[in-house]
Short mmCIF file of C-alpha atoms in Angstrom, two decimals:
data_model
loop_
_atom_site.label_atom_id
_atom_site.label_comp_id
_atom_site.label_asym_id
_atom_site.label_seq_id
_atom_site.Cartn_x
_atom_site.Cartn_y
_atom_site.Cartn_z
CA MET A 1 0.00 0.00 0.00
CA MET A 2 1.29 3.44 -0.90
CA ALA A 3 1.55 6.06 1.83
CA GLU A 4 -0.87 9.00 1.66
CA LYS A 5 0.54 12.29 0.41
CA GLN A 6 1.12 14.82 3.16
CA ILE A 7 1.26 17.98 1.00
CA LEU A 8 -1.98 18.48 -0.90
CA THR A 9 -3.75 20.89 -3.21
CA ILE A 10 -7.17 22.26 -2.27
CA GLN A 11 -9.03 19.65 -4.32
CA GLU A 12 -6.91 16.83 -2.89
CA THR A 13 -7.48 18.11 0.64
CA VAL A 14 -11.25 18.22 0.17
CA ALA A 15 -11.26 14.68 -1.30
CA ARG A 16 -9.07 13.27 1.51
CA ALA A 17 -11.14 14.95 4.21
CA LYS A 18 -14.29 13.44 2.73
CA ARG A 19 -12.66 9.97 2.54
CA GLU A 20 -11.65 10.23 6.20
CA GLY A 21 -15.12 11.27 7.38
CA MET A 22 -14.39 14.98 7.81
CA PRO A 23 -16.35 16.59 4.98
CA VAL A 24 -15.13 20.14 4.38
CA SER A 25 -16.33 22.12 1.41
CA GLU A 26 -13.86 23.73 -0.97
CA TYR A 27 -15.39 27.11 -0.11
CA THR A 28 -14.80 26.63 3.63
CA LEU A 29 -11.26 25.41 3.06
CA ARG A 30 -10.41 28.38 0.83
CA ARG A 31 -11.85 30.77 3.42
CA ALA A 32 -9.76 29.17 6.19
CA LEU A 33 -6.64 29.43 4.04
CA ARG A 34 -7.24 33.08 3.14
CA CYS A 35 -7.81 34.19 6.73
CA GLY A 36 -4.73 32.28 7.95
CA ALA A 37 -6.58 29.71 10.07
CA ILE A 38 -4.73 26.95 8.21
CA PRO A 39 -1.08 27.65 7.35
CA CYS A 40 -0.21 26.96 3.72
CA ARG A 41 2.31 27.72 1.01
CA THR A 42 1.36 29.31 -2.30
CA VAL A 43 3.24 28.31 -5.41
CA GLY A 44 2.08 30.33 -8.36
CA LYS A 45 -1.70 30.20 -8.08
CA LYS A 46 -1.76 26.89 -6.17
CA TYR A 47 -2.20 26.48 -2.45
CA LEU A 48 -0.11 23.66 -0.98
CA ILE A 49 -1.48 22.46 2.33
CA ALA A 50 0.09 20.14 4.90
CA TRP A 51 -2.53 17.54 5.86
CA GLN A 52 -1.48 17.70 9.54
CA ASN A 53 -2.42 21.42 9.59
CA VAL A 54 -5.90 20.63 8.28
CA VAL A 55 -6.40 17.96 10.95
CA LYS A 56 -5.23 20.35 13.69
CA TRP A 57 -7.67 23.00 12.41
CA LEU A 58 -10.59 20.56 12.26
CA MET A 59 -9.81 19.26 15.76
CA CYS A 60 -9.58 22.85 17.10
CA GLU A 61 -6.13 22.18 18.59
CA ASN A 62 -5.23 25.87 18.51
CA GLY A 63 -8.39 26.98 20.29
CA GLN A 64 -11.97 27.09 19.25
CA ASP A 65 -13.67 28.96 16.42
CA ASN A 66 -16.47 30.35 18.53
CA LYS A 67 -15.32 32.91 21.05
CA ALA A 68 -16.87 32.71 24.49
CA ILE A 69 -19.26 35.55 25.22
CA ALA A 70 -19.43 37.38 28.50
CA LEU A 71 -22.52 36.46 30.47
CA SER A 72 -23.17 40.09 31.36
CA SER A 73 -23.69 40.92 27.67
CA VAL A 74 -26.29 38.22 27.18
CA ALA A 75 -29.90 39.28 27.62
CA THR A 76 -31.66 37.10 30.14
CA GLY A 77 -35.38 36.61 30.43
CA ILE A 78 -38.02 38.39 28.40
CA ARG A 79 -37.68 42.05 27.56
CA ARG A 80 -40.36 44.50 26.57
CA VAL A 81 -40.27 45.66 22.96
CA PRO A 82 -41.01 49.40 22.55
CA GLU A 83 -44.26 50.09 20.69
#
């Protein structure tokens, strides 16, 4: 059996994630790459992505996507709506 590639293009990354039960859309992956959530290398117009970085991102190893909100800023109960 041949070992899996560790450096992938966007399309290869999406296909491998789907095969391994972690479906990520190409749109979501591109957005994560552009904002720097997943480190990558660009060669010409191609993104080259280390598979281990994708796994770390999906497993939230560097923190979570959703920031915790302060309880004091959350409205509690029912509030009256002005008429």
